[in-house]
CSV table of C-alpha atoms and ligand atoms in Angstrom, one decimal:
chain,number,residue,atom,x,y,z
A,1,MET,CA,5.7,19.8,-62.2
A,2,ASN,CA,5.4,21.9,-59.0
A,3,THR,CA,7.0,25.2,-59.1
A,4,SER,CA,7.9,27.3,-56.1
A,5,LEU,CA,8.7,30.9,-55.1
A,6,THR,CA,10.3,32.3,-52.0
A,7,LEU,CA,9.2,35.7,-50.7
A,8,ARG,CA,9.7,37.8,-47.7
A,9,ARG,CA,7.0,37.0,-45.0
A,10,PRO,CA,3.9,39.1,-45.9
A,11,ASP,CA,2.1,41.5,-43.6
A,12,ASP,CA,-1.7,42.3,-43.5
A,13,TRP,CA,-2.3,46.0,-43.1
A,14,HIS,CA,-6.0,45.7,-42.3
A,15,LEU,CA,-7.4,42.8,-40.4
A,16,HIS,CA,-10.4,42.0,-38.2
A,17,LEU,CA,-9.8,39.4,-35.5
A,18,ARG,CA,-12.8,40.1,-33.3
A,19,ASP,CA,-12.8,38.9,-29.7
A,20,GLY,CA,-13.9,35.9,-27.6
A,21,ALA,CA,-14.8,32.7,-29.4
A,22,MET,CA,-14.5,34.3,-32.8
A,23,LEU,CA,-11.0,35.6,-32.1
A,24,ALA,CA,-9.9,32.1,-30.9
A,25,ALA,CA,-11.4,30.5,-34.1
A,26,VAL,CA,-10.0,33.0,-36.7
A,27,ALA,CA,-6.6,34.2,-35.3
A,28,PRO,CA,-4.7,30.9,-36.3
A,29,TYR,CA,-5.6,31.6,-39.9
A,30,SER,CA,-3.5,34.8,-39.8
A,31,ALA,CA,-0.6,33.3,-37.8
A,32,ASP,CA,1.8,33.1,-40.7
A,33,PHE,CA,1.6,36.8,-41.5
A,34,GLY,CA,4.5,38.8,-40.0
A,35,ARG,CA,2.4,41.8,-38.7
A,36,ALA,CA,-1.2,42.8,-39.0
A,37,ILE,CA,-2.9,46.1,-38.4
A,38,ILE,CA,-5.8,45.1,-36.1
A,39,MET,CA,-9.1,46.9,-36.5
A,40,PRO,CA,-10.6,48.4,-33.3
A,41,ASN,CA,-14.3,48.0,-34.2
A,42,LEU,CA,-15.2,45.7,-31.4
A,43,VAL,CA,-18.3,46.2,-29.3
A,44,PRO,CA,-17.5,48.5,-27.5
A,45,PRO,CA,-14.7,49.8,-29.7
A,46,VAL,CA,-11.0,50.0,-28.7
A,47,VAL,CA,-10.7,53.7,-27.9
A,48,THR,CA,-7.9,54.1,-25.4
A,49,GLY,CA,-4.3,53.0,-25.2
A,50,ASP,CA,-5.1,50.7,-22.2
A,51,GLN,CA,-7.9,49.0,-24.1
A,52,ALA,CA,-5.5,48.4,-27.1
A,53,ARG,CA,-2.9,46.9,-24.8
A,54,ALA,CA,-5.5,44.6,-23.2
A,55,TYR,CA,-6.8,43.6,-26.7
A,56,ARG,CA,-3.3,42.9,-27.9
A,57,ASP,CA,-2.8,40.5,-24.9
A,58,ARG,CA,-6.0,38.7,-25.8
A,59,ILE,CA,-4.9,38.3,-29.4
A,60,ARG,CA,-1.5,37.0,-28.4
A,61,ALA,CA,-3.2,34.4,-26.1
A,62,ALA,CA,-5.4,33.3,-29.0
A,63,LEU,CA,-2.5,32.7,-31.4
A,64,PRO,CA,-1.0,29.2,-31.6
A,65,SER,CA,2.5,28.8,-30.2
A,66,GLY,CA,5.1,29.6,-32.7
A,67,ALA,CA,2.9,32.0,-34.6
A,68,ALA,CA,4.8,34.7,-36.4
A,69,LEU,CA,2.0,37.3,-36.2
A,70,GLN,CA,2.7,40.5,-34.3
A,71,PRO,CA,-0.5,42.4,-33.7
A,72,LEU,CA,-0.1,46.1,-34.5
A,73,MET,CA,-3.0,47.9,-32.7
A,74,THR,CA,-5.1,50.8,-33.7
A,75,LEU,CA,-7.4,53.2,-31.8
A,76,TYR,CA,-10.9,53.9,-32.9
A,77,LEU,CA,-11.1,57.7,-33.3
A,78,THR,CA,-14.1,59.3,-31.7
A,79,GLU,CA,-15.0,62.9,-31.2
A,80,THR,CA,-13.7,62.6,-27.5
A,81,THR,CA,-10.4,60.9,-28.3
A,82,ASP,CA,-7.6,62.4,-26.1
A,83,PRO,CA,-4.6,63.5,-28.3
A,84,ALA,CA,-2.2,62.8,-25.3
A,85,ASP,CA,-3.4,59.3,-25.0
A,86,VAL,CA,-2.9,58.6,-28.7
A,87,VAL,CA,0.6,60.0,-28.6
A,88,ALA,CA,1.5,58.1,-25.4
A,89,ALA,CA,0.2,54.8,-26.8
A,90,HIS,CA,2.2,55.3,-30.0
A,91,ALA,CA,5.4,56.2,-28.1
A,92,ALA,CA,4.9,53.2,-25.9
A,93,GLY,CA,4.8,50.9,-29.0
A,94,VAL,CA,1.2,49.8,-28.2
A,95,ILE,CA,-0.5,51.3,-31.3
A,96,ALA,CA,0.7,51.8,-34.9
A,97,ALA,CA,-2.1,53.9,-36.2
A,98,VAL,CA,-5.5,55.4,-35.5
A,99,LYS,CA,-8.6,54.4,-37.4
A,100,LEU,CA,-11.2,56.9,-38.7
A,101,TYR,CA,-14.7,55.5,-39.3
A,102,PRO,CA,-17.3,58.1,-40.5
A,103,ALA,CA,-20.2,57.5,-38.0
A,104,GLY,CA,-22.4,54.7,-39.4
A,105,ALA,CA,-20.2,53.8,-42.3
A,106,THR,CA,-19.8,50.1,-41.5
A,107,THR,CA,-20.0,47.3,-39.0
A,108,ASN,CA,-19.8,48.6,-35.4
A,109,SER,CA,-19.1,52.2,-36.5
A,110,ALA,CA,-21.8,54.0,-34.4
A,111,SER,CA,-19.1,55.8,-32.3
A,112,GLY,CA,-17.3,57.2,-35.4
A,113,VAL,CA,-16.8,60.8,-36.4
A,114,THR,CA,-19.6,63.1,-37.5
A,115,ASP,CA,-18.0,66.5,-37.0
A,116,PHE,CA,-14.4,66.5,-38.4
A,117,ASP,CA,-13.5,69.8,-36.7
A,118,ARG,CA,-13.9,68.0,-33.4
A,119,VAL,CA,-11.0,65.6,-34.1
A,120,ARG,CA,-8.7,68.2,-35.6
A,121,PRO,CA,-6.5,68.4,-32.4
A,122,VAL,CA,-6.0,64.7,-32.5
A,123,LEU,CA,-5.1,64.8,-36.2
A,124,GLU,CA,-2.7,67.6,-35.6
A,125,ALA,CA,-1.0,65.7,-32.8
A,126,MET,CA,-0.8,62.6,-35.1
A,127,ALA,CA,0.8,64.6,-37.9
A,128,GLU,CA,3.4,66.0,-35.5
A,129,ALA,CA,4.2,62.5,-34.1
A,130,GLY,CA,4.1,60.8,-37.5
A,131,ILE,CA,1.2,58.5,-36.5
A,132,PRO,CA,-0.7,57.3,-39.6
A,133,LEU,CA,-4.5,57.7,-39.9
A,134,CYS,CA,-6.3,54.7,-41.5
A,135,VAL,CA,-9.4,55.9,-43.1
A,136,HIS,CA,-12.7,54.0,-43.9
A,137,GLY,CA,-13.3,56.0,-47.1
A,138,GLU,CA,-17.1,56.2,-47.5
A,139,VAL,CA,-19.5,59.0,-46.7
A,140,THR,CA,-22.7,58.0,-44.8
A,141,ASP,CA,-25.0,60.6,-46.2
A,142,PRO,CA,-28.2,58.6,-47.1
A,143,ALA,CA,-28.7,60.8,-50.1
A,144,VAL,CA,-25.5,59.5,-51.7
A,145,ASP,CA,-25.8,56.2,-53.7
A,146,ILE,CA,-23.9,53.4,-52.0
A,147,PHE,CA,-21.8,52.8,-55.1
A,148,ASP,CA,-20.7,56.4,-55.1
A,149,ARG,CA,-19.8,56.8,-51.5
A,150,GLU,CA,-16.1,56.3,-51.9
A,151,ALA,CA,-15.7,58.8,-54.7
A,152,VAL,CA,-17.8,61.3,-52.8
A,153,PHE,CA,-15.8,60.7,-49.6
A,154,ILE,CA,-12.6,61.8,-51.4
A,155,ASP,CA,-14.0,65.2,-52.4
A,156,ARG,CA,-16.1,65.9,-49.3
A,157,VAL,CA,-13.9,64.5,-46.5
A,158,LEU,CA,-10.6,63.1,-47.3
A,159,ASP,CA,-9.2,65.9,-49.4
A,160,PRO,CA,-10.4,68.6,-47.0
A,161,VAL,CA,-9.0,66.7,-43.9
A,162,ARG,CA,-5.6,66.3,-45.6
A,163,ARG,CA,-5.4,69.9,-46.7
A,164,ALA,CA,-6.4,71.1,-43.2
A,165,THR,CA,-3.7,68.9,-41.5
A,166,PRO,CA,-0.6,69.0,-43.8
A,167,GLY,CA,1.9,66.4,-42.8
A,168,LEU,CA,-0.8,63.9,-41.7
A,169,ARG,CA,0.1,60.5,-43.3
A,170,VAL,CA,-3.1,58.7,-44.4
A,171,VAL,CA,-3.9,55.2,-45.5
A,172,MET,CA,-7.0,55.1,-47.7
A,173,GLU,CA,-8.1,51.6,-46.8
A,174,HIS,CA,-9.8,48.9,-48.9
A,175,ILE,CA,-10.0,51.1,-52.0
A,176,THR,CA,-12.6,49.8,-54.4
A,177,THR,CA,-12.7,52.4,-57.2
A,178,SER,CA,-10.5,53.8,-59.9
A,179,ASP,CA,-11.1,57.2,-58.2
A,180,GLY,CA,-9.4,55.8,-55.0
A,181,VAL,CA,-6.5,54.5,-57.1
A,182,ALA,CA,-6.1,57.8,-58.8
A,183,TYR,CA,-6.3,59.9,-55.6
A,184,VAL,CA,-3.7,57.7,-53.8
A,185,THR,CA,-1.4,57.7,-56.8
A,186,GLU,CA,-1.6,61.5,-57.0
A,187,ASN,CA,-0.8,62.0,-53.3
A,188,ALA,CA,1.7,59.1,-52.8
A,189,SER,CA,4.2,61.3,-51.0
A,190,ASN,CA,2.2,61.0,-47.8
A,191,MET,CA,-0.5,58.4,-48.6
A,192,GLY,CA,-0.9,54.7,-49.0
A,193,GLY,CA,-3.8,52.7,-50.2
A,194,THR,CA,-4.7,49.2,-49.1
A,195,ILE,CA,-6.4,46.7,-51.4
A,196,THR,CA,-8.2,43.6,-50.3
A,197,THR,CA,-7.9,40.2,-51.8
A,198,HIS,CA,-11.7,39.9,-52.5
A,199,HIS,CA,-11.9,43.3,-54.4
A,200,LEU,CA,-9.2,42.0,-56.8
A,201,VAL,CA,-11.5,39.0,-57.5
A,202,ILE,CA,-15.1,40.0,-57.5
A,203,ASN,CA,-17.2,42.8,-58.9
A,204,ARG,CA,-20.7,43.7,-57.9
A,205,ASN,CA,-22.3,41.0,-60.1
A,206,ALA,CA,-20.9,38.4,-57.6
A,207,ILE,CA,-23.3,39.8,-55.0
A,208,LEU,CA,-26.4,40.4,-57.1
A,209,ALA,CA,-26.5,38.5,-60.4
A,210,GLY,CA,-28.3,35.2,-60.6
A,211,GLY,CA,-29.4,35.4,-56.9
A,212,ILE,CA,-28.3,37.4,-53.9
A,213,ARG,CA,-25.1,36.1,-52.4
A,214,PRO,CA,-24.5,37.6,-48.9
A,215,HIS,CA,-21.0,36.1,-48.5
A,216,TYR,CA,-19.8,38.5,-51.2
A,217,TYR,CA,-21.3,41.5,-49.5
A,218,CYS,CA,-18.7,43.7,-47.8
A,219,LEU,CA,-18.0,47.3,-47.3
A,220,PRO,CA,-17.0,49.2,-49.2
A,221,VAL,CA,-19.3,47.2,-51.5
A,222,ALA,CA,-17.6,45.8,-54.6
A,223,LYS,CA,-18.1,48.0,-57.6
A,224,ARG,CA,-18.4,47.5,-61.4
A,225,GLU,CA,-15.8,45.6,-63.4
A,226,THR,CA,-13.9,48.7,-64.6
A,227,HIS,CA,-13.1,49.5,-61.0
A,228,ARG,CA,-12.0,45.9,-60.2
A,229,LEU,CA,-9.6,46.1,-63.2
A,230,ALA,CA,-8.2,49.4,-61.9
A,231,LEU,CA,-7.5,47.7,-58.6
A,232,ARG,CA,-5.8,44.7,-60.3
A,233,LYS,CA,-3.6,47.1,-62.2
A,234,ALA,CA,-2.7,49.1,-59.1
A,235,ALA,CA,-1.9,46.0,-57.0
A,236,THR,CA,0.0,44.1,-59.6
A,237,SER,CA,2.0,47.3,-60.6
A,238,GLY,CA,4.1,46.8,-57.5
A,239,GLN,CA,4.0,50.5,-57.0
A,240,GLY,CA,4.8,52.0,-53.7
A,241,PRO,CA,1.6,53.4,-52.5
A,242,PHE,CA,-0.4,50.2,-52.8
A,243,PHE,CA,-0.2,47.3,-50.4
A,244,LEU,CA,-2.3,44.4,-49.0
A,245,GLY,CA,-4.9,44.9,-46.3
A,246,THR,CA,-7.1,41.8,-46.5
A,247,ASP,CA,-10.0,43.3,-44.5
A,248,SER,CA,-10.7,39.7,-43.6
A,249,ALA,CA,-13.9,40.3,-41.6
A,250,PRO,CA,-15.5,37.2,-40.2
A,251,HIS,CA,-19.1,37.1,-39.3
A,252,SER,CA,-21.1,34.1,-38.3
A,253,ASP,CA,-23.2,32.6,-41.0
A,254,ARG,CA,-26.3,33.4,-38.9
A,255,ALA,CA,-25.3,37.1,-39.0
A,256,LYS,CA,-24.5,37.0,-42.7
A,257,LEU,CA,-27.6,35.0,-43.9
A,258,ALA,CA,-30.2,37.3,-42.4
A,259,PRO,CA,-32.8,39.8,-43.7
A,260,CYS,CA,-30.3,42.5,-42.8
A,261,GLY,CA,-27.0,40.7,-43.1
A,262,CYS,CA,-23.6,41.9,-41.9
A,263,ALA,CA,-20.9,43.2,-44.3
A,264,GLY,CA,-17.6,41.4,-44.5
A,265,CYS,CA,-15.7,38.6,-46.3
A,266,PHE,CA,-13.6,36.1,-44.4
A,267,THR,CA,-10.5,35.6,-46.6
A,268,ALA,CA,-7.8,34.8,-44.0
A,269,PRO,CA,-7.6,31.0,-44.8
A,270,ASN,CA,-7.0,31.4,-48.5
A,271,THR,CA,-5.8,34.9,-49.1
A,272,VAL,CA,-2.2,34.2,-50.0
A,273,SER,CA,-3.3,31.3,-52.4
A,274,ILE,CA,-5.7,33.6,-54.1
A,275,LEU,CA,-3.2,36.5,-54.4
A,276,ALA,CA,-0.6,34.2,-55.9
A,277,GLN,CA,-3.1,33.1,-58.5
A,278,VAL,CA,-4.2,36.7,-59.3
A,279,PHE,CA,-0.7,37.8,-59.7
A,280,GLU,CA,0.2,34.8,-61.8
A,281,GLU,CA,-2.8,35.4,-64.1
A,282,ASP,CA,-1.7,38.9,-64.6
A,283,GLY,CA,1.9,37.9,-65.3
A,284,ALA,CA,3.1,39.8,-62.2
A,285,LEU,CA,4.4,37.2,-59.8
A,286,ASP,CA,7.6,39.1,-59.7
A,287,ARG,CA,5.7,42.0,-58.1
A,288,LEU,CA,3.7,40.0,-55.5
A,289,GLU,CA,6.4,40.5,-52.9
A,290,ALA,CA,6.2,44.3,-53.4
A,291,PHE,CA,2.4,44.2,-52.8
A,292,ILE,CA,2.3,41.8,-49.8
A,293,SER,CA,5.7,42.2,-48.1
A,294,LEU,CA,7.5,45.4,-49.0
A,295,ASN,CA,5.3,48.4,-49.8
A,296,GLY,CA,3.4,48.2,-46.5
A,297,PRO,CA,6.4,48.3,-44.2
A,298,ALA,CA,7.9,51.1,-46.3
A,299,PHE,CA,4.7,53.2,-45.7
A,300,TYR,CA,4.7,52.4,-42.0
A,301,ARG,CA,8.5,53.1,-41.8
A,302,MET,CA,9.2,49.6,-40.6
A,303,ALA,CA,11.7,47.2,-41.9
A,304,PRO,CA,10.4,44.4,-44.1
A,305,ASN,CA,10.2,40.9,-42.4
A,306,GLU,CA,13.6,39.1,-42.5
A,307,ASP,CA,12.1,35.6,-42.7
A,308,ARG,CA,10.6,34.1,-45.7
A,309,ILE,CA,7.6,32.0,-46.9
A,310,ARG,CA,7.6,29.5,-49.8
A,311,LEU,CA,4.7,29.5,-52.3
A,312,THR,CA,4.2,26.3,-54.2
A,313,ARG,CA,2.1,25.9,-57.3
A,314,HIS,CA,0.6,22.5,-57.5
A,315,ASP,CA,-0.5,20.7,-60.7
A,316,SER,CA,-3.9,19.9,-59.3
A,317,ALA,CA,-6.2,22.1,-57.2
A,318,VAL,CA,-5.5,22.4,-53.5
A,319,SER,CA,-8.2,22.2,-50.8
A,320,TYR,CA,-8.9,24.7,-48.1
A,321,PRO,CA,-11.7,24.8,-45.5
A,322,THR,CA,-15.0,26.1,-46.9
A,323,GLU,CA,-16.2,26.9,-43.5
A,324,ILE,CA,-14.8,27.0,-39.9
A,325,ALA,CA,-16.4,26.6,-36.5
A,326,ALA,CA,-16.4,29.5,-34.1
A,327,GLY,CA,-17.9,28.6,-30.7
A,328,ASP,CA,-21.5,27.4,-31.7
A,329,GLU,CA,-21.4,29.2,-35.0
A,330,THR,CA,-20.0,28.6,-38.4
A,331,VAL,CA,-18.2,31.1,-40.6
A,332,THR,CA,-18.0,30.7,-44.4
A,333,VAL,CA,-14.6,31.2,-46.0
A,334,PHE,CA,-14.5,33.4,-49.1
A,335,ASP,CA,-15.0,31.4,-52.3
A,336,PRO,CA,-13.0,33.1,-55.1
A,337,GLY,CA,-15.2,31.1,-57.7
A,338,PHE,CA,-12.2,29.3,-59.2
A,339,PRO,CA,-10.0,26.4,-58.0
A,340,LEU,CA,-6.8,27.4,-56.2
A,341,PHE,CA,-3.4,25.8,-57.0
A,342,TRP,CA,-1.0,27.6,-54.7
A,343,THR,CA,-0.1,26.9,-51.1
A,344,SER,CA,2.2,28.8,-48.8
A,345,GLU,CA,4.3,27.8,-45.8
A,346,PRO,CA,7.0,29.3,-43.7
A,347,ALA,CA,10.4,28.8,-45.5
B,414,NCD,C1,-15.9,45.1,-41.6
B,414,NCD,C2,-16.4,44.4,-40.4
B,414,NCD,O1,-17.1,43.5,-40.5
B,414,NCD,O2,-15.9,44.7,-39.3
B,414,NCD,N1,-16.8,44.8,-42.7
B,414,NCD,C3,-16.5,44.9,-44.0
B,414,NCD,O3,-17.4,44.6,-44.8
B,414,NCD,N2,-15.3,45.1,-44.4
B,414,NCD,C4,-15.9,46.6,-41.4
B,414,NCD,C5,-15.1,47.3,-42.4
B,414,NCD,O4,-13.9,47.2,-42.5
B,414,NCD,O5,-15.7,48.1,-43.1
B,415,ZN,ZN1,-12.3,46.3,-42.3
């Protein structure tokens, strides 16, 4: 017999919607979320309040009528970001956060920060105004092994930046290690940690064992199984500092299936179904609402969504698109590697 569950409408605290034909193709798949923190790593990146406002208009135009989604914009922090522009864009309700990419860390991050002293005035203004800093937590030092880059980032960058700017509220995004879980847990008074759907499901074997599988390659790269289990425990704990940021990051199959393929998993179409199944498997369905609908707004000092979604567990597996069209391209949807039984709809 089908069972169902009603939850407050979830939010996505880390989402890539891109622009142009890709935006038009992918935005509808996030339309049932209440709010989403929109990543600014376009080409060129979204660096000013005016650019964020214009991008927000393009997103709204790409959403189907009746969509719930409210885009919460971010600015891409560069070494020339103007603190006054950040504070004004936040006061005007255009941006909800600022995004820090270490230069070269991931897709379209060439304009990111190399010298952290140069962004100190911006971070200080943000601490003062209560504007959260969302952090891509990986060092880019070529001497550091890619599987260690998150743990090294905590010691070399994140902890020093937080100590130098007391009061700055930081989200360590898409954490992939037990080190990330521990650091966020220890500093939960002014930190949050987002966890993606895919990092709850795959470890690094999914990318590399039995053949190379580019659709599982994302950044930060999935780590070994012990880390995946630490993330599962953190997410399903329902604890305050951890909340959903899907990091749904669509790329065309042409860009993924190349000799130097792009990083990113496109999870928007099946994220909620996968999460329901993960929490069910871990006996934590009663904590799903905390992870997807409550802990995020609490960190961002916003009210949880008032309206609800209904999750239904079906007796037989449900279908979802395995790929979608975007202009002349196709984009492959994340395959969790197991059949899905849950669907969700506005209640
Ligand atoms: C993201 C993208 O494609 O923009 N890729 C990814 O693997 N997650 C960038 C990012 O969030 O690191
Ligand atoms: Zn991302």
